[in-house]
XYZ file of C-alpha atoms in Angstrom:
748
model
C -2.156 -35.982 1.401
C -4.404 -35.855 -1.671
C -7.148 -34.136 0.375
C -4.655 -31.500 1.511
C -3.636 -30.915 -2.099
C -7.296 -30.402 -3.093
C -7.773 -27.875 -0.277
C -4.655 -26.021 -1.388
C -5.913 -25.867 -4.971
C -9.299 -24.550 -3.793
C -7.603 -21.922 -1.662
C -5.433 -20.818 -4.579
C -8.521 -20.694 -6.793
C -10.326 -18.572 -4.181
C -7.426 -16.126 -4.020
C -7.195 -16.019 -7.817
C -10.922 -15.266 -8.174
C -10.759 -12.586 -5.473
C -7.873 -10.887 -7.262
C -9.173 -11.403 -10.790
C -12.606 -9.778 -10.405
C -11.256 -6.373 -9.286
C -8.621 -6.650 -12.014
C -11.331 -7.217 -14.640
C -13.266 -4.201 -13.360
C -10.097 -2.109 -13.478
C -9.313 -3.130 -17.068
C -12.881 -2.421 -18.218
C -12.912 1.062 -16.697
C -9.424 2.001 -17.916
C -10.304 0.833 -21.417
C -12.893 3.648 -21.588
C -10.432 6.435 -20.730
C -9.786 7.284 -24.371
C -13.503 7.960 -24.934
C -13.719 9.873 -21.642
C -10.806 12.122 -22.595
C -12.310 12.961 -25.997
C -15.715 13.658 -24.432
C -14.141 15.913 -21.783
C -12.139 17.717 -24.443
C -15.258 18.489 -26.458
C -17.274 19.585 -23.407
C -14.561 21.536 -21.627
C -15.947 24.843 -20.404
C -14.387 28.244 -20.728
C -14.038 29.302 -17.068
C -14.103 32.991 -17.941
C -17.682 32.646 -19.164
C -18.980 31.627 -15.739
C -19.879 33.257 -12.461
C -16.708 32.864 -10.402
C -14.525 34.496 -13.034
C -17.097 37.172 -13.781
C -17.256 38.034 -10.084
C -13.548 38.795 -10.285
C -14.348 41.295 -13.051
C -17.098 42.783 -10.891
C -14.515 43.368 -8.179
C -12.175 44.824 -10.762
C -14.846 47.321 -11.838
C -14.826 49.019 -8.452
C -11.034 49.102 -8.223
C -10.530 50.448 -11.733
C -13.202 53.110 -11.240
C -11.529 54.175 -7.955
C -8.118 54.344 -9.668
C -9.575 56.396 -12.526
C -11.149 58.873 -10.096
C -7.840 59.232 -8.297
C -6.196 60.012 -11.649
C -8.843 62.626 -12.453
C -8.768 64.374 -9.060
C -5.111 63.821 -8.301
C -6.079 62.814 -4.738
C -6.593 59.481 -2.917
C -10.187 58.292 -2.901
C -12.069 56.164 -0.396
C -14.488 53.423 -1.415
C -17.133 54.825 0.890
C -16.956 58.282 -0.733
C -17.401 56.811 -4.196
C -19.991 54.112 -3.610
C -22.173 55.251 -0.661
C -24.070 58.368 -1.657
C -26.113 58.561 1.564
C -23.893 57.471 4.453
C -26.451 58.510 7.113
C -29.266 56.567 5.471
C -27.017 53.565 4.999
C -25.915 53.737 8.658
C -29.518 53.802 9.885
C -30.313 50.694 7.807
C -27.794 48.531 9.640
C -29.480 46.120 12.045
C -26.873 46.246 14.803
C -27.257 50.010 15.245
C -30.199 51.292 17.222
C -32.092 54.296 15.934
C -30.574 56.990 18.169
C -26.950 55.905 17.749
C -27.372 55.429 13.989
C -28.097 59.157 13.552
C -24.791 60.246 15.111
C -21.730 61.304 13.147
C -19.634 58.836 15.167
C -21.758 55.921 13.936
C -21.464 57.114 10.339
C -17.683 57.496 10.660
C -17.400 54.018 12.161
C -19.488 52.452 9.387
C -17.508 54.353 6.761
C -14.175 53.159 8.156
C -15.431 49.583 8.436
C -16.793 49.690 4.889
C -13.450 50.877 3.499
C -11.514 48.141 5.318
C -13.885 45.427 4.122
C -13.690 46.686 0.542
C -9.921 46.905 0.590
C -9.596 43.372 1.893
C -12.363 41.832 -0.245
C -11.825 43.626 -3.560
C -8.213 44.664 -3.944
C -6.656 41.369 -2.882
C -8.717 39.434 -5.396
C -8.119 42.022 -8.138
C -4.362 41.701 -7.777
C -4.610 37.932 -8.143
C -6.509 37.884 -11.437
C -5.440 40.980 -13.382
C -2.260 39.362 -14.623
C -4.490 37.441 -17.044
C -6.700 40.275 -18.331
C -5.879 43.294 -20.444
C -8.187 46.153 -19.383
C -9.246 49.609 -20.427
C -11.460 52.081 -18.499
C -12.720 55.405 -19.821
C -14.615 58.221 -18.077
C -17.437 59.169 -20.486
C -17.740 62.778 -19.208
C -14.082 63.782 -19.429
C -12.727 61.210 -21.885
C -9.907 60.349 -19.464
C -8.832 56.701 -19.580
C -6.510 54.084 -18.082
C -5.157 50.791 -19.464
C -2.484 48.191 -18.761
C -1.650 47.947 -22.472
C 0.540 50.129 -24.665
C -2.169 50.704 -27.264
C -4.770 51.898 -24.767
C -8.244 50.972 -25.963
C -8.685 47.254 -26.709
C -9.664 46.156 -30.229
C -12.056 43.215 -30.379
C -10.233 41.624 -33.321
C -7.050 41.279 -31.265
C -8.592 39.145 -28.535
C -9.870 35.608 -28.038
C -11.978 36.795 -25.081
C -13.538 40.278 -25.165
C -16.071 41.915 -22.823
C -17.169 45.571 -23.002
C -19.368 46.996 -20.197
C -21.055 50.398 -20.094
C -22.110 52.004 -16.777
C -24.714 54.815 -16.914
C -25.109 57.811 -14.587
C -27.007 55.672 -12.027
C -24.403 52.911 -11.926
C -26.383 50.373 -13.965
C -24.329 48.128 -16.254
C -25.044 47.039 -19.819
C -23.067 44.549 -21.904
C -22.162 46.465 -25.070
C -20.123 43.812 -26.866
C -18.615 40.394 -26.141
C -16.621 37.618 -27.754
C -15.627 34.163 -26.446
C -15.834 30.451 -27.133
C -19.558 30.661 -26.353
C -20.387 34.352 -26.775
C -24.114 33.975 -26.005
C -23.330 32.227 -22.728
C -20.833 34.943 -21.787
C -23.378 37.711 -22.474
C -26.072 35.948 -20.466
C -23.871 35.241 -17.426
C -22.235 38.665 -17.519
C -25.640 40.366 -17.689
C -26.818 38.384 -14.687
C -23.674 39.202 -12.755
C -23.500 42.939 -13.533
C -27.239 43.708 -13.588
C -28.944 41.482 -11.014
C -25.922 41.840 -8.714
C -25.407 45.438 -9.693
C -24.817 46.938 -6.256
C -21.459 46.639 -4.558
C -23.206 46.089 -1.241
C -25.221 43.145 -2.555
C -22.206 41.299 -3.821
C -19.768 41.625 -0.943
C -21.122 42.949 2.292
C -23.567 40.102 2.904
C -20.655 37.643 2.584
C -18.037 39.766 4.310
C -18.362 38.048 7.669
C -19.358 41.297 9.422
C -22.830 41.016 10.907
C -22.855 44.837 10.907
C -23.710 44.737 7.196
C -26.680 42.365 7.330
C -29.260 44.928 6.310
C -32.539 45.054 4.372
C -31.233 44.431 0.866
C -34.390 45.802 -0.834
C -33.374 49.362 0.135
C -29.803 49.145 -1.142
C -29.917 51.399 -4.166
C -31.268 54.387 -2.284
C -28.012 54.458 -0.296
C -25.276 53.570 -2.821
C -24.303 53.045 -6.465
C -21.598 51.337 -8.510
C -19.233 52.856 -11.082
C -20.961 55.675 -13.046
C -20.593 57.179 -16.502
C -17.737 54.946 -17.578
C -16.839 52.203 -20.030
C -14.709 49.206 -19.040
C -13.270 46.645 -21.483
C -11.591 43.360 -20.549
C -9.680 41.106 -22.920
C -7.646 37.884 -22.994
C -5.337 37.329 -25.941
C -5.063 34.055 -27.809
C -1.490 33.646 -26.522
C -2.576 34.076 -22.907
C -5.475 31.668 -23.435
C -3.101 29.032 -24.844
C -0.823 29.455 -21.830
C -3.806 28.979 -19.511
C -5.084 25.844 -21.245
C -1.576 24.359 -21.269
C -1.236 24.931 -17.521
C 1.621 27.425 -17.827
C -0.220 30.111 -15.849
C -2.056 27.722 -13.492
C -5.017 29.193 -11.710
C -8.000 27.729 -9.947
C -10.667 28.439 -12.557
C -9.014 26.763 -15.596
C -8.287 23.670 -13.560
C -11.846 23.475 -12.293
C -13.166 23.745 -15.854
C -11.156 20.648 -16.780
C -12.516 18.748 -13.798
C -16.029 19.853 -14.637
C -15.639 18.469 -18.142
C -14.606 15.104 -16.744
C -17.439 15.168 -14.203
C -20.109 15.578 -16.854
C -18.576 12.679 -18.814
C -20.231 10.338 -16.284
C -17.078 8.356 -15.544
C -17.831 8.499 -11.806
C -21.088 6.643 -12.404
C -19.274 3.972 -14.395
C -16.711 3.508 -11.628
C -19.520 3.238 -9.083
C -21.222 0.644 -11.303
C -17.942 -1.309 -11.503
C -17.676 -1.211 -7.697
C -21.220 -2.547 -7.528
C -20.251 -5.239 -10.021
C -17.279 -6.325 -7.867
C -19.353 -6.195 -4.668
C -22.207 -8.270 -6.136
C -19.739 -10.856 -7.405
C -18.328 -11.176 -3.913
C -21.850 -11.322 -2.459
C -23.209 -14.113 -4.651
C -20.099 -16.027 -5.735
C -19.944 -19.530 -4.135
C -16.847 -18.656 -2.124
C -17.852 -20.998 0.711
C -17.431 -24.026 -1.549
C -13.947 -22.891 -2.433
C -12.919 -21.962 1.109
C -14.545 -25.017 2.680
C -16.269 -22.840 5.284
C -17.982 -19.502 5.670
C -15.594 -16.571 5.395
C -17.490 -14.804 8.174
C -15.635 -16.961 10.711
C -12.601 -14.785 10.053
C -12.550 -11.613 12.092
C -11.501 -9.456 9.166
C -14.802 -10.216 7.386
C -17.031 -9.627 10.450
C -17.544 -5.886 10.163
C -20.118 -4.228 12.423
C -23.047 -2.857 10.472
C -22.219 0.747 11.383
C -18.601 0.341 10.320
C -19.737 -1.311 7.082
C -22.043 1.616 6.284
C -19.256 4.070 7.139
C -16.792 2.303 4.828
C -19.434 2.113 2.113
C -20.000 5.868 2.369
C -16.240 6.422 2.181
C -16.167 4.296 -0.959
C -18.915 6.368 -2.564
C -17.212 9.651 -1.621
C -13.892 8.386 -2.971
C -15.530 7.310 -6.230
C -17.167 10.736 -6.526
C -13.753 12.418 -6.192
C -11.897 9.882 -8.329
C -12.665 12.043 -11.345
C -9.842 14.316 -10.166
C -7.481 11.321 -10.355
C -8.634 10.558 -13.893
C -8.315 14.173 -15.000
C -4.834 14.426 -13.482
C -3.786 11.257 -15.317
C -5.293 11.970 -18.737
C -4.252 15.633 -18.689
C -0.692 14.453 -17.841
C -0.523 16.434 -14.603
C 0.739 13.379 -12.734
C 3.212 12.653 -15.512
C 4.758 16.098 -15.120
C 4.775 15.789 -11.331
C 6.509 12.410 -11.347
C 8.999 13.615 -13.948
C 9.902 16.639 -11.817
C 10.139 14.685 -8.560
C 11.990 11.578 -9.778
C 13.919 13.164 -12.635
C 12.992 10.364 -15.055
C 12.167 10.604 -18.737
C 8.717 11.648 -19.878
C 7.967 8.151 -21.161
C 8.980 6.524 -17.866
C 7.035 9.129 -15.873
C 3.910 8.445 -17.933
C 4.212 4.696 -17.342
C 4.656 5.267 -13.614
C 1.622 7.567 -13.585
C -0.528 4.921 -15.292
C 0.828 2.230 -12.983
C 0.029 4.363 -9.929
C -3.470 5.089 -11.208
C -4.104 1.448 -12.080
C -3.060 0.350 -8.599
C -5.373 2.927 -6.988
C -8.278 1.850 -9.172
C -7.528 -1.818 -8.507
C -7.427 -1.228 -4.738
C -10.743 0.610 -5.023
C -12.414 -2.365 -6.692
C -10.679 -4.787 -4.338
C -12.126 -2.774 -1.438
C -15.592 -3.004 -3.031
C -15.093 -6.765 -3.394
C -14.092 -6.941 0.276
C -17.253 -5.086 1.332
C -19.280 -7.555 -0.716
C -17.671 -10.466 1.150
C -18.412 -8.749 4.481
C -22.094 -8.463 3.535
C -22.496 -12.175 2.714
C -23.991 -13.091 6.152
C -27.015 -10.951 5.208
C -28.084 -13.564 2.631
C -28.130 -16.491 5.057
C -29.284 -14.720 8.217
C -31.844 -12.282 6.870
C -32.090 -8.580 7.683
C -33.461 -8.902 11.223
C -30.972 -11.468 12.462
C -28.128 -9.724 10.656
C -28.905 -6.454 12.482
C -29.149 -8.278 15.806
C -25.758 -9.913 15.396
C -23.805 -7.207 13.573
C -25.232 -3.879 14.760
C -23.254 -2.205 17.543
C -26.145 0.067 18.459
C -28.491 -2.895 18.882
C -26.012 -4.611 21.174
C -24.872 -1.462 22.983
C -26.794 -1.828 26.233
C -26.237 -5.599 26.695
C -22.615 -4.965 25.834
C -22.328 -2.317 28.572
C -23.703 -4.793 31.098
C -21.313 -7.558 30.034
C -18.419 -5.105 29.947
C -19.075 -3.968 33.514
C -19.225 -7.548 34.809
C -16.114 -8.451 32.849
C -14.210 -5.522 34.342
C -15.187 -6.593 37.829
C -14.173 -10.221 37.231
C -10.884 -9.417 35.504
C -9.716 -6.634 37.830
C -6.977 -8.722 39.362
C -5.762 -9.751 35.892
C -5.824 -6.286 34.378
C -3.754 -5.927 31.214
C -0.859 -3.619 32.006
C 0.435 -1.254 29.341
C 1.754 2.266 28.924
C -1.830 3.586 28.856
C -2.861 1.904 32.068
C -3.394 5.252 33.833
C -5.908 6.197 31.178
C -7.669 2.863 31.632
C -7.835 3.401 35.383
C -9.136 6.915 34.858
C -11.952 5.600 32.647
C -12.967 3.039 35.255
C -12.906 5.678 37.985
C -15.032 8.045 35.893
C -17.614 5.317 35.295
C -17.622 4.473 38.979
C -17.932 8.163 39.893
C -20.908 8.572 37.560
C -22.654 5.625 39.182
C -22.003 6.967 42.670
C -23.029 10.427 41.566
C -26.374 9.096 40.432
C -26.873 7.413 43.785
C -25.663 10.418 45.741
C -28.346 12.630 44.225
C -30.825 10.890 46.503
C -29.014 12.165 49.610
C -28.071 15.545 50.996
C -24.318 16.171 50.573
C -23.874 13.150 48.338
C -21.815 15.024 45.727
C -18.862 15.938 48.017
C -18.769 12.389 49.354
C -18.638 11.053 45.791
C -15.719 13.345 44.904
C -13.725 12.348 48.006
C -14.450 8.658 47.459
C -13.351 8.815 43.810
C -10.084 10.632 44.671
C -9.167 8.089 47.344
C -10.044 5.177 45.063
C -7.939 6.613 42.262
C -4.886 7.052 44.516
C -5.099 3.484 45.883
C -5.522 1.962 42.445
C -2.696 4.041 41.002
C -0.271 2.846 43.723
C -1.312 -0.784 43.181
C -1.031 -0.674 39.423
C 2.221 1.305 39.532
C 3.839 -1.631 41.334
C 2.608 -3.917 38.576
C 3.947 -1.491 35.985
C 7.436 -1.580 37.478
C 7.541 -5.352 37.053
C 6.140 -4.946 33.578
C 8.817 -2.406 32.660
C 11.505 -4.756 34.006
C 10.156 -7.577 31.854
C 10.004 -5.227 28.877
C 13.618 -4.178 29.469
C 14.771 -7.806 29.483
C 12.847 -8.443 26.273
C 14.474 -5.388 24.729
C 17.923 -6.676 25.702
C 17.188 -10.003 24.040
C 15.815 -8.258 20.930
C 19.086 -6.285 20.731
C 20.976 -9.565 20.423
C 21.965 -10.261 24.032
C 20.887 -13.890 24.318
C 22.672 -14.475 27.633
C 20.335 -12.286 29.683
C 19.349 -13.790 33.036
C 15.992 -12.950 34.620
C 16.331 -13.646 38.345
C 13.820 -11.074 39.627
C 10.364 -12.017 40.875
C 7.916 -10.633 38.317
C 4.746 -11.563 40.170
C 1.851 -11.928 37.754
C 4.340 -11.920 34.879
C 6.254 -15.005 36.035
C 4.542 -17.221 33.412
C 5.742 -14.771 30.770
C 9.237 -14.995 32.212
C 9.266 -18.773 31.737
C 8.037 -18.408 28.172
C 10.650 -15.741 27.524
C 13.403 -18.063 28.705
C 12.082 -20.716 26.319
C 12.117 -18.194 23.457
C 15.632 -17.185 24.455
C 16.820 -20.776 24.105
C 15.067 -21.088 20.767
C 16.721 -17.917 19.501
C 20.139 -19.234 20.497
C 19.513 -22.399 18.504
C 18.226 -20.361 15.556
C 21.290 -18.106 15.573
C 23.608 -21.108 15.677
C 21.699 -22.734 12.825
C 21.825 -19.542 10.766
C 25.554 -19.170 11.381
C 26.084 -22.727 10.257
C 23.891 -22.141 7.204
C 25.837 -19.042 6.179
C 29.144 -20.869 6.556
C 27.900 -23.760 4.434
C 26.623 -21.360 1.756
C 30.043 -19.743 1.578
C 31.706 -23.131 1.271
C 29.163 -24.130 -1.380
C 30.059 -21.137 -3.557
C 33.791 -21.821 -3.101
C 33.404 -25.498 -3.960
C 31.241 -24.847 -7.017
C 33.767 -22.342 -8.316
C 36.668 -24.756 -7.726
C 34.982 -27.799 -9.275
C 33.822 -25.948 -12.381
C 37.014 -23.947 -12.812
C 39.398 -26.943 -12.688
C 38.213 -28.795 -15.868
C 37.555 -25.520 -17.667
C 41.109 -24.353 -16.968
C 42.499 -27.663 -18.245
C 40.371 -27.484 -21.397
C 41.488 -23.917 -22.096
C 45.140 -24.835 -21.569
C 45.116 -27.857 -23.882
C 43.156 -25.975 -26.558
C 45.926 -23.361 -26.571
C 48.544 -26.140 -26.831
C 46.757 -27.681 -29.803
C 46.753 -24.308 -31.541
C 50.547 -24.203 -31.275
C 52.094 -24.933 -34.679
C 54.990 -26.765 -33.060
C 52.676 -29.375 -31.553
C 53.145 -32.789 -33.160
C 50.289 -35.010 -34.291
C 51.059 -37.477 -31.533
C 50.883 -34.690 -28.940
C 47.637 -33.459 -30.441
C 46.104 -36.920 -30.080
C 47.298 -37.025 -26.490
C 45.881 -33.568 -25.803
C 42.638 -34.522 -27.513
C 42.256 -37.501 -25.180
C 42.813 -35.219 -22.193
C 40.296 -32.709 -23.547
C 37.756 -35.502 -23.958
C 38.230 -36.649 -20.348
C 37.986 -33.111 -18.995
C 34.905 -32.372 -21.095
C 33.261 -35.596 -19.903
C 34.241 -34.635 -16.359
C 32.605 -31.229 -16.780
C 29.524 -32.846 -18.336
C 29.139 -35.254 -15.416
C 29.568 -32.386 -12.963
C 26.908 -30.264 -14.661
C 24.521 -33.231 -14.943
C 25.001 -33.984 -11.253
C 24.417 -30.352 -10.371
C 21.246 -30.313 -12.471
C 20.109 -33.562 -10.868
C 20.637 -32.338 -7.305
C 18.929 -29.022 -8.105
C 15.857 -30.840 -9.382
C 15.865 -33.239 -6.458
C 16.284 -30.463 -3.880
C 13.484 -28.368 -5.375
C 11.185 -31.382 -5.685
C 10.918 -30.888 -9.451
C 11.244 -34.603 -10.172
C 8.643 -36.873 -11.743
C 8.453 -40.081 -9.747
C 6.991 -43.293 -11.130
C 6.093 -45.414 -8.169
C 5.929 -49.196 -8.452
C 6.301 -52.143 -6.126
C 9.943 -53.278 -6.089
C 12.038 -55.701 -4.055
C 14.492 -53.256 -2.541
C 16.906 -55.960 -1.319
C 17.129 -57.396 -4.823
C 17.761 -53.859 -6.142
C 20.670 -53.366 -3.700
C 22.199 -56.688 -4.747
C 21.830 -55.707 -8.413
C 23.667 -52.417 -7.860
C 26.431 -54.218 -5.947
C 26.785 -56.757 -8.764
C 27.058 -54.128 -11.499
C 29.711 -52.258 -9.537
C 31.681 -55.355 -8.552
C 34.555 -54.473 -10.929
C 35.093 -51.066 -9.345
C 34.780 -52.513 -5.839
C 37.342 -55.201 -6.569
C 39.658 -52.675 -8.190
C 39.461 -50.596 -5.000
C 40.332 -53.713 -2.975
C 37.086 -53.693 -1.003
C 35.438 -56.806 0.457
C 31.620 -56.459 0.421
C 29.688 -58.308 3.167
C 25.940 -58.431 2.421
C 23.482 -59.190 5.244
C 20.071 -58.644 3.670
C 16.796 -60.547 4.220
C 16.456 -63.576 1.963
C 12.735 -63.003 1.453
C 11.373 -60.237 -0.736
C 10.867 -56.798 0.847
C 8.310 -54.940 -1.239
C 8.476 -51.120 -1.238
C 6.556 -48.598 -3.369
C 9.359 -46.558 -4.948
C 10.637 -45.220 -8.264
C 13.009 -47.993 -9.322
C 15.233 -45.743 -11.437
C 15.658 -43.071 -8.739
C 16.195 -45.691 -6.052
C 18.828 -47.384 -8.200
C 20.554 -43.993 -8.478
C 20.545 -43.677 -4.665
C 22.436 -46.911 -4.050
C 24.663 -46.392 -7.083
C 25.812 -43.068 -5.609
C 26.361 -44.682 -2.204
C 28.547 -47.482 -3.645
C 30.470 -44.943 -5.756
C 31.068 -42.931 -2.612
C 32.427 -46.065 -0.932
C 34.735 -46.759 -3.900
C 36.159 -43.220 -3.767
C 36.608 -42.747 -0.038
C 36.839 -46.198 1.611
C 40.258 -47.435 2.748
C 41.587 -50.043 0.278
C 41.785 -53.621 1.617
C 38.961 -53.139 4.140
C 35.545 -54.700 4.460
C 32.271 -52.956 3.632
C 29.075 -54.057 5.391
C 25.658 -53.746 3.763
C 22.933 -54.721 6.212
C 19.153 -54.609 6.093
C 16.280 -55.572 8.367
C 12.549 -54.957 8.633
C 11.082 -53.512 11.825
C 7.867 -51.598 12.632
C 6.806 -51.383 8.983
C 10.155 -49.944 7.871
C 13.005 -51.442 5.856
C 16.276 -50.103 7.262
C 19.399 -50.484 5.110
C 22.825 -49.414 6.350
C 26.174 -49.212 4.529
C 29.349 -49.112 6.653
C 32.950 -48.588 5.543
C 36.300 -47.460 6.936
C 37.222 -43.992 5.649
C 40.616 -43.691 3.951
C 40.978 -40.133 5.267
C 40.308 -38.882 8.755
C 36.775 -37.454 9.111
C 37.382 -33.987 10.558
C 34.106 -32.245 9.670
C 30.564 -32.655 10.931
C 29.399 -35.860 9.292
C 25.920 -34.376 8.625
C 27.520 -31.786 6.345
C 28.775 -34.504 3.982
C 25.271 -34.693 2.482
C 25.393 -31.049 1.469
C 26.163 -30.069 -2.125
C 29.810 -29.996 -3.232
C 31.049 -31.261 0.133
C 33.679 -34.027 -0.018
C 35.335 -36.244 2.463
C 38.812 -35.066 1.342
C 39.232 -31.383 2.105
C 42.073 -31.143 -0.432
C 39.529 -32.059 -3.184
C 41.977 -34.268 -5.040
C 39.446 -36.962 -5.935
C 37.379 -37.019 -9.094
C 34.069 -36.745 -7.221
C 31.724 -33.840 -7.696
C 30.681 -33.692 -4.066
C 27.079 -34.218 -5.157
C 26.653 -37.966 -4.747
C 25.405 -37.984 -1.167
C 23.373 -34.824 -1.738
C 21.534 -36.465 -4.661
C 21.002 -39.652 -2.675
C 19.625 -37.730 0.293
C 17.248 -35.614 -1.814
C 15.911 -38.597 -3.785
C 15.411 -40.544 -0.560
C 13.444 -37.754 1.082
C 11.391 -37.136 -2.056
C 10.162 -40.743 -1.877
C 9.174 -40.447 1.768
C 12.308 -42.097 3.171
C 14.815 -41.027 5.791
C 18.528 -40.508 5.155
C 21.048 -40.311 8.006
C 24.833 -40.154 8.203
C 26.806 -41.309 11.250
C 30.427 -41.838 12.112
C 32.315 -43.652 14.844
C 35.965 -42.719 14.549
C 36.880 -43.637 10.975
C 33.797 -45.843 10.595
C 31.393 -44.095 8.222
C 27.744 -45.180 8.115
C 24.828 -44.358 5.826
C 21.394 -45.391 7.097
C 18.294 -45.370 4.881
C 14.744 -46.329 5.791
C 11.573 -46.649 3.719
C 8.015 -47.704 4.573
C 7.430 -51.241 3.310
C 4.649 -53.791 3.029
C 6.673 -56.416 4.893
C 8.588 -59.522 3.786
C 7.174 -62.072 1.343
């Protein structure tokens, strides 16, 4: 028993260590989040200073210039008319057009139409998405005509947080005239690269349009087309709009990505990966085998194939790399807002739930790393070569195929039947067909023979297995009936290969019946327990309340008060005894009792209890007949608890035995056990199951008129079992018997 306790403690220690290491890693990482947030805040980029956002402006240039030309001419304009100055030359440059066809007007018209459709799809759709953020102004330098989405027209630099002014000359080349932003130098540099190096419309879009028609020689672009000409375009973002963007009110892909980028460069992903390595190395080198008593690799869950281990490890690394999005969502309170909107809780509660969710994810991540470390432990003892031989699926693939084929042949008659059995049969037939196909290649006409043979084999096997499936479905139906609560199902059909399962099912059916009966009995006894507890506690409390009210009455005499005070004292003592008994039986039932074992003469102890209760026994008119061994019977027990056992038993006899009858106390030693029985004639008829009398708050008199708490036998039973003894109740008519047995050292 002591060895089992040591193993249990080691197992609990193993579990505690396994759970504590990932928890430590989680706490260390989360403790750095304050520093990470400040670092990300300082290094957060302005997304409108970088390429993706500037490309949106590049697209806007062509749209705004087209709109301005339409305003000047008063007629619709096509992108091809504005931006391809030599349509014939451009058409000849396309690789998919041969020389003769490229010179035709039909080819030029086709290319022009295709160019306009690509531009409309690629430029206008993106322009509509982003221009809600920008204020813009475009001016034709020759005519002075302009357009703007603001009331004031031209944009003043002083009014804007973000300001970019671009000038296009007569050839379509762009120059950055003026700029203003969080990092103005960076904006000028990136904008210059975008508008100058990627000056041509064709360079920027047609190569990425998805139309192979436009994969041309890009070194000859500018001789065929230009960008906007002789115009000035100004873009601006106000401070108010910028604040709305940074606070997430306008959303948008680019602002969000700038936040994530700031968290990425903080290096938190590397720290999480290092913490995973820390957890994995702990699991790899920690002396877990000493705690578990054996190698953990004997458990299937820790015997991962090498390929699966590498796959899971790669998943771990990928997840760590993307965990920065989780951290950014937490620290930027995106998850807090989401939880608050979904659950409708307060902001404080939503924030706590967000942190709890994140902590659990991070903990599971480190626990997974710890698990991978445990799975890799065989590498230390076996070495790399042997580890690969035993754990690599690829290394064992060909021997496995051979063993699998032989196993299929040997187990054909005992095939496992399931809903996917047709698929299993189909796989076997395909394998067989491939083998026959390989053989048939050596002979003329072997392929048709193989096809016919496979079809016939499939049909025969399907008929055979279908018969098995019918019996399987019948068995499954019976099981379903039993699972639905019908425990009286009879299975008379012949189930063939499933007959052994039928016998086991019948055994389970009987066990379920017994379990249901036991549960029903348990529920009934619980209900009675609650009723009895309420009754026994309510009765003295009601009396106390009543007599307290009487004593408060001014008309109550001093003599009556003394009388009431005596009654209150008895009821209070009664309630005290009841509560103490309830506390005692609760401790005994839960095992929360400190036992002090010593060698005692149990027969002498029984005689001592009988002697001390002789007055009560005589008052009840009971004649005690003792038949105990004269020699000493030594038993290792707690003397105080054992005394309580027999005291409760004699008190039970005093309360419920018929006055004027004899009580027999007998004891004898046999097979290393001292068996002591107490027999008495019950004053009331025993109408309930005698075994239930040892339950809490159950009494022999159903009217509950006696002063007993109903806990005496329950305490005696619990204390007996705690000391390794057995406690049984029996009845024969009105004869009530209590039988106790303890291991003993024999008689002296």
